[in-house]
Each structure stands twice: as C-alpha cells, then as structure tokens.
PDB file of N, CA and C in Angstrom:
ATOM      1  N   MET C 175       0.698  -1.171   0.499  1.00  0.00           N
ATOM      2  CA  MET C 175      -0.146  -0.169  -0.093  1.00  0.00           C
ATOM      3  C   MET C 175       0.876   1.467   0.251  1.00  0.00           C
ATOM      4  N   SER C 176       1.002   1.357  -1.116  1.00  0.00           N
ATOM      5  CA  SER C 176       2.036   2.798  -1.005  1.00  0.00           C
ATOM      6  C   SER C 176       1.833   4.340  -1.200  1.00  0.00           C
ATOM      7  N   HIS C 177      -0.157   4.337  -1.150  1.00  0.00           N
ATOM      8  CA  HIS C 177      -0.261   5.235  -0.991  1.00  0.00           C
ATOM      9  C   HIS C 177      -1.826   5.699   0.514  1.00  0.00           C
ATOM     10  N   GLN C 178      -0.765   5.698   1.255  1.00  0.00           N
ATOM     11  CA  GLN C 178      -1.280   5.467   2.421  1.00  0.00           C
ATOM     12  C   GLN C 178      -1.240   7.128   3.024  1.00  0.00           C
ATOM     13  N   ILE C 179      -2.352   7.420   4.215  1.00  0.00           N
ATOM     14  CA  ILE C 179      -2.883   8.839   4.138  1.00  0.00           C
ATOM     15  C   ILE C 179      -2.471   8.963   5.570  1.00  0.00           C
ATOM     16  N   GLU C 180      -1.136   9.509   5.670  1.00  0.00           N
ATOM     17  CA  GLU C 180      -0.534  10.246   7.235  1.00  0.00           C
ATOM     18  C   GLU C 180      -1.859  10.928   7.935  1.00  0.00           C
ATOM     19  N   SER C 181      -2.444   9.869   8.623  1.00  0.00           N
ATOM     20  CA  SER C 181      -3.751  10.093   9.709  1.00  0.00           C
ATOM     21  C   SER C 181      -3.447  10.288  11.263  1.00  0.00           C
ATOM     22  N   ALA C 182      -2.254   9.484  11.609  1.00  0.00           N
ATOM     23  CA  ALA C 182      -1.576   8.925  12.694  1.00  0.00           C
ATOM     24  C   ALA C 182       0.157   9.058  12.662  1.00  0.00           C
ATOM     25  N   VAL C 183       0.774   9.195  13.540  1.00  0.00           N
ATOM     26  CA  VAL C 183       2.048   9.226  13.927  1.00  0.00           C
ATOM     27  C   VAL C 183       2.650   8.442  15.211  1.00  0.00           C
ATOM     28  N   SER C 184       3.726   7.728  15.161  1.00  0.00           N
ATOM     29  CA  SER C 184       3.807   6.745  16.630  1.00  0.00           C
ATOM     30  C   SER C 184       4.786   8.041  17.312  1.00  0.00           C
ATOM     31  N   VAL C 185       4.855   7.910  18.432  1.00  0.00           N
ATOM     32  CA  VAL C 185       5.684   8.763  19.323  1.00  0.00           C
ATOM     33  C   VAL C 185       7.344   8.866  19.193  1.00  0.00           C
ATOM     34  N   THR C 186       8.076   8.181  18.735  1.00  0.00           N
ATOM     35  CA  THR C 186       9.146   8.512  17.766  1.00  0.00           C
ATOM     36  C   THR C 186       9.304   9.166  16.878  1.00  0.00           C
ATOM     37  N   GLU C 187       7.698   9.295  15.849  1.00  0.00           N
ATOM     38  CA  GLU C 187       8.098  10.466  14.558  1.00  0.00           C
ATOM     39  C   GLU C 187       7.298  11.904  14.941  1.00  0.00           C
ATOM     40  N   PHE C 188       6.780  11.903  16.485  1.00  0.00           N
ATOM     41  CA  PHE C 188       6.157  13.431  17.083  1.00  0.00           C
ATOM     42  C   PHE C 188       7.601  13.463  17.730  1.00  0.00           C
ATOM     43  N   CYS C 189       8.094  12.727  18.183  1.00  0.00           N
ATOM     44  CA  CYS C 189       9.426  13.323  19.212  1.00  0.00           C
ATOM     45  C   CYS C 189      10.522  14.157  17.914  1.00  0.00           C
ATOM     46  N   ASN C 190      10.614  13.164  17.239  1.00  0.00           N
ATOM     47  CA  ASN C 190      11.173  13.507  15.789  1.00  0.00           C
ATOM     48  C   ASN C 190      11.305  14.691  15.296  1.00  0.00           C
ATOM     49  N   ARG C 191       9.818  15.311  14.978  1.00  0.00           N
ATOM     50  CA  ARG C 191       9.263  16.354  14.699  1.00  0.00           C
ATOM     51  C   ARG C 191       9.367  17.303  15.226  1.00  0.00           C
ATOM     52  N   TYR C 192       9.229  17.595  16.339  1.00  0.00           N
ATOM     53  CA  TYR C 192       9.336  18.295  17.687  1.00  0.00           C
ATOM     54  C   TYR C 192      10.207  18.770  18.405  1.00  0.00           C
ATOM     55  N   ASP C 193      11.198  17.747  17.857  1.00  0.00           N
ATOM     56  CA  ASP C 193      13.167  17.774  18.299  1.00  0.00           C
ATOM     57  C   ASP C 193      12.808  17.883  19.846  1.00  0.00           C
ATOM     58  N   ILE C 194      12.276  16.813  20.633  1.00  0.00           N
ATOM     59  CA  ILE C 194      12.059  16.570  21.903  1.00  0.00           C
ATOM     60  C   ILE C 194      12.047  14.926  21.884  1.00  0.00           C
ATOM     61  N   GLY C 195      12.700  14.361  23.239  1.00  0.00           N
ATOM     62  CA  GLY C 195      13.169  13.532  24.073  1.00  0.00           C
ATOM     63  C   GLY C 195      11.749  12.211  24.434  1.00  0.00           C
ATOM     64  N   ARG C 196      11.563  11.222  24.322  1.00  0.00           N
ATOM     65  CA  ARG C 196      10.966  10.164  24.605  1.00  0.00           C
ATOM     66  C   ARG C 196      10.173  10.777  25.963  1.00  0.00           C
ATOM     67  N   GLY C 197      11.424  10.910  27.119  1.00  0.00           N
ATOM     68  CA  GLY C 197      11.105  11.276  28.115  1.00  0.00           C
ATOM     69  C   GLY C 197      10.010  12.900  28.158  1.00  0.00           C
ATOM     70  N   THR C 198      10.759  13.557  27.508  1.00  0.00           N
ATOM     71  CA  THR C 198       9.417  14.531  27.719  1.00  0.00           C
ATOM     72  C   THR C 198       8.831  14.539  27.356  1.00  0.00           C
ATOM     73  N   TRP C 199       8.587  13.221  26.151  1.00  0.00           N
ATOM     74  CA  TRP C 199       6.694  13.602  25.680  1.00  0.00           C
ATOM     75  C   TRP C 199       6.130  12.764  27.109  1.00  0.00           C
ATOM     76  N   TYR C 200       6.664  11.580  27.587  1.00  0.00           N
ATOM     77  CA  TYR C 200       6.397  11.404  28.685  1.00  0.00           C
ATOM     78  C   TYR C 200       6.073  12.498  29.603  1.00  0.00           C
ATOM     79  N   ASN C 201       6.681  13.234  29.819  1.00  0.00           N
ATOM     80  CA  ASN C 201       6.072  13.741  31.123  1.00  0.00           C
ATOM     81  C   ASN C 201       4.959  15.079  30.804  1.00  0.00           C
ATOM     82  N   MET C 202       5.398  14.973  29.674  1.00  0.00           N
ATOM     83  CA  MET C 202       3.827  15.933  28.871  1.00  0.00           C
ATOM     84  C   MET C 202       2.912  15.047  28.979  1.00  0.00           C
ATOM     85  N   ARG C 203       2.882  13.552  28.627  1.00  0.00           N
ATOM     86  CA  ARG C 203       1.796  13.221  28.896  1.00  0.00           C
ATOM     87  C   ARG C 203       1.180  13.000  30.542  1.00  0.00           C
ATOM     88  N   ILE C 204       2.118  13.230  31.486  1.00  0.00           N
ATOM     89  CA  ILE C 204       1.564  12.485  32.732  1.00  0.00           C
ATOM     90  C   ILE C 204       0.845  13.678  32.981  1.00  0.00           C
ATOM     91  N   ARG C 205       1.371  15.453  32.654  1.00  0.00           N
ATOM     92  CA  ARG C 205       1.664  16.634  33.324  1.00  0.00           C
ATOM     93  C   ARG C 205      -0.251  16.930  32.010  1.00  0.00           C
ATOM     94  N   GLY C 206      -0.658  15.971  31.433  1.00  0.00           N
ATOM     95  CA  GLY C 206      -1.873  16.300  30.495  1.00  0.00           C
ATOM     96  C   GLY C 206      -1.343  17.392  29.302  1.00  0.00           C
ATOM     97  N   GLU C 207      -0.188  17.834  29.400  1.00  0.00           N
ATOM     98  CA  GLU C 207       0.046  18.515  27.844  1.00  0.00           C
ATOM     99  C   GLU C 207       0.449  18.454  26.688  1.00  0.00           C
ATOM    100  N   ALA C 208       0.758  16.978  26.344  1.00  0.00           N
ATOM    101  CA  ALA C 208       0.661  16.105  25.439  1.00  0.00           C
ATOM    102  C   ALA C 208      -0.606  15.875  24.523  1.00  0.00           C
ATOM    103  N   PRO C 209      -0.569  15.981  23.487  1.00  0.00           N
ATOM    104  CA  PRO C 209      -1.827  15.865  22.227  1.00  0.00           C
ATOM    105  C   PRO C 209      -2.213  14.182  23.131  1.00  0.00           C
ATOM    106  N   ASP C 210      -3.914  13.778  22.476  1.00  0.00           N
ATOM    107  CA  ASP C 210      -4.418  13.116  22.624  1.00  0.00           C
ATOM    108  C   ASP C 210      -3.553  11.816  22.061  1.00  0.00           C
ATOM    109  N   PHE C 211      -3.665  10.562  22.629  1.00  0.00           N
ATOM    110  CA  PHE C 211      -3.039   9.394  21.661  1.00  0.00           C
ATOM    111  C   PHE C 211      -4.366   8.130  21.845  1.00  0.00           C
ATOM    112  N   PHE C 212      -3.933   7.370  21.315  1.00  0.00           N
ATOM    113  CA  PHE C 212      -4.554   5.479  21.231  1.00  0.00           C
ATOM    114  C   PHE C 212      -3.691   5.111  21.317  1.00  0.00           C
ATOM    115  N   ARG C 213      -4.201   3.424  21.966  1.00  0.00           N
ATOM    116  CA  ARG C 213      -3.025   2.794  21.407  1.00  0.00           C
ATOM    117  C   ARG C 213      -3.717   1.660  20.258  1.00  0.00           C
ATOM    118  N   ILE C 214      -2.742   0.783  19.381  1.00  0.00           N
ATOM    119  CA  ILE C 214      -3.611  -0.058  18.730  1.00  0.00           C
ATOM    120  C   ILE C 214      -2.641  -1.335  18.841  1.00  0.00           C
ATOM    121  N   GLY C 215      -2.898  -1.996  19.827  1.00  0.00           N
ATOM    122  CA  GLY C 215      -2.367  -3.046  20.691  1.00  0.00           C
ATOM    123  C   GLY C 215      -1.051  -2.227  21.692  1.00  0.00           C
ATOM    124  N   ARG C 216       0.158  -2.492  21.290  1.00  0.00           N
ATOM    125  CA  ARG C 216       1.001  -1.843  22.105  1.00  0.00           C
ATOM    126  C   ARG C 216       1.262  -0.742  21.893  1.00  0.00           C
ATOM    127  N   ARG C 217       1.376  -0.276  20.442  1.00  0.00           N
ATOM    128  CA  ARG C 217       2.015   0.691  19.885  1.00  0.00           C
ATOM    129  C   ARG C 217       0.904   1.848  20.144  1.00  0.00           C
ATOM    130  N   VAL C 218       1.558   2.850  20.497  1.00  0.00           N
ATOM    131  CA  VAL C 218       0.866   4.031  21.101  1.00  0.00           C
ATOM    132  C   VAL C 218       0.780   5.360  19.792  1.00  0.00           C
ATOM    133  N   VAL C 219      -0.346   5.252  19.263  1.00  0.00           N
ATOM    134  CA  VAL C 219      -0.203   6.312  17.547  1.00  0.00           C
ATOM    135  C   VAL C 219      -0.673   7.876  18.676  1.00  0.00           C
ATOM    136  N   ILE C 220      -0.540   9.141  17.803  1.00  0.00           N
ATOM    137  CA  ILE C 220      -1.584  10.315  17.750  1.00  0.00           C
ATOM    138  C   ILE C 220      -1.178  10.329  16.744  1.00  0.00           C
ATOM    139  N   PRO C 221      -3.016  10.747  16.293  1.00  0.00           N
ATOM    140  CA  PRO C 221      -3.525  10.874  15.170  1.00  0.00           C
ATOM    141  C   PRO C 221      -2.989  12.804  15.289  1.00  0.00           C
ATOM    142  N   VAL C 222      -3.182  13.033  13.527  1.00  0.00           N
ATOM    143  CA  VAL C 222      -2.563  14.055  13.392  1.00  0.00           C
ATOM    144  C   VAL C 222      -3.561  15.546  13.381  1.00  0.00           C
ATOM    145  N   SER C 223      -4.709  14.958  13.248  1.00  0.00           N
ATOM    146  CA  SER C 223      -6.144  15.728  13.943  1.00  0.00           C
ATOM    147  C   SER C 223      -5.635  16.303  15.093  1.00  0.00           C
ATOM    148  N   ALA C 224      -5.066  15.651  16.512  1.00  0.00           N
ATOM    149  CA  ALA C 224      -4.948  16.408  17.712  1.00  0.00           C
ATOM    150  C   ALA C 224      -3.596  16.634  18.180  1.00  0.00           C
ATOM    151  N   ILE C 225      -2.636  16.613  17.017  1.00  0.00           N
ATOM    152  CA  ILE C 225      -1.043  16.916  16.661  1.00  0.00           C
ATOM    153  C   ILE C 225      -1.836  18.507  16.456  1.00  0.00           C
ATOM    154  N   LYS C 226      -2.834  18.804  15.255  1.00  0.00           N
ATOM    155  CA  LYS C 226      -3.157  20.247  14.962  1.00  0.00           C
ATOM    156  C   LYS C 226      -3.726  20.887  16.076  1.00  0.00           C
ATOM    157  N   ALA C 227      -4.571  20.017  16.716  1.00  0.00           N
ATOM    158  CA  ALA C 227      -5.111  20.883  17.832  1.00  0.00           C
ATOM    159  C   ALA C 227      -4.201  21.076  19.349  1.00  0.00           C
ATOM    160  N   TRP C 228      -3.817  20.331  19.086  1.00  0.00           N
ATOM    161  CA  TRP C 228      -2.553  20.578  20.464  1.00  0.00           C
ATOM    162  C   TRP C 228      -1.420  21.566  20.205  1.00  0.00           C
ATOM    163  N   GLU C 229      -0.937  22.139  18.666  1.00  0.00           N
ATOM    164  CA  GLU C 229      -0.216  23.337  18.251  1.00  0.00           C
ATOM    165  C   GLU C 229      -1.150  24.147  18.346  1.00  0.00           C
ATOM    166  N   ALA C 230      -2.342  24.507  17.419  1.00  0.00           N
ATOM    167  CA  ALA C 230      -3.412  25.151  18.232  1.00  0.00           C
ATOM    168  C   ALA C 230      -3.317  25.662  20.050  1.00  0.00           C
ATOM    169  N   LYS C 231      -3.634  24.889  20.420  1.00  0.00           N
ATOM    170  CA  LYS C 231      -3.808  25.106  21.878  1.00  0.00           C
ATOM    171  C   LYS C 231      -2.298  25.929  22.434  1.00  0.00           C
ATOM    172  N   ARG C 232      -1.065  25.324  21.806  1.00  0.00           N
ATOM    173  CA  ARG C 232       0.083  26.052  22.667  1.00  0.00           C
ATOM    174  C   ARG C 232       0.720  27.418  21.726  1.00  0.00           C
ATOM    175  N   LEU C 233      -0.076  27.174  20.610  1.00  0.00           N
ATOM    176  CA  LEU C 233       0.416  29.026  20.071  1.00  0.00           C
ATOM    177  C   LEU C 233      -0.946  30.292  20.960  1.00  0.00           C
ATOM    178  N   GLN C 234      -1.457  29.654  21.202  1.00  0.00           N
ATOM    179  CA  GLN C 234      -3.187  30.914  21.845  1.00  0.00           C
ATOM    180  C   GLN C 234      -2.019  30.656  22.968  1.00  0.00           C
ATOM    181  N   ALA C 235      -1.616  29.920  23.424  1.00  0.00           N
ATOM    182  CA  ALA C 235      -1.344  30.053  24.962  1.00  0.00           C
ATOM    183  C   ALA C 235       0.033  31.217  25.143  1.00  0.00           C
ATOM    184  N   ALA C 236       0.744  30.767  24.092  1.00  0.00           N
ATOM    185  CA  ALA C 236       2.115  31.827  24.189  1.00  0.00           C
ATOM    186  C   ALA C 236       1.740  33.350  23.279  1.00  0.00           C
ATOM    187  N   GLN C 237       0.526  33.956  23.180  1.00  0.00           N
ATOM    188  CA  GLN C 237       0.239  34.909  23.201  1.00  0.00           C
ATOM    189  C   GLN C 237      -0.575  35.628  24.446  1.00  0.00           C
TER     190      GLN C 237
END
C-alpha cells in the first residue's frame, strides 16, 4: 500500500518532528500537556488532527 494517508504518527515520529526526547513526551503526557493519543495493541499513536489541535492550543497560550 504505497498510497497511505498520514492520519496518525508514532511517539518517535512526534518526538522527532518537534525535536524532543521520549522522556519529555512522557512527562508532558503525565502533566496532561501532550496531544491526545490512542493505542493499537501495544503501540501508541497520535492522530494528526490531535497534533494540529495541540499546536493551536500551544500557540494560543503563547499569545
């Protein structure tokens, strides 16, 4: 399937995109500051829509 739509990313992909460590992501998650996520089996994935909402919330808080 070469034409997949990017609808969710892994924690590693999220961390790489925002140049943060996995430990930082886990701390954000504990504090309730991470984007929404869900599990597929043992794998944690973050929907792209949740990332966009997380970005918008962080931008609004910065203003």
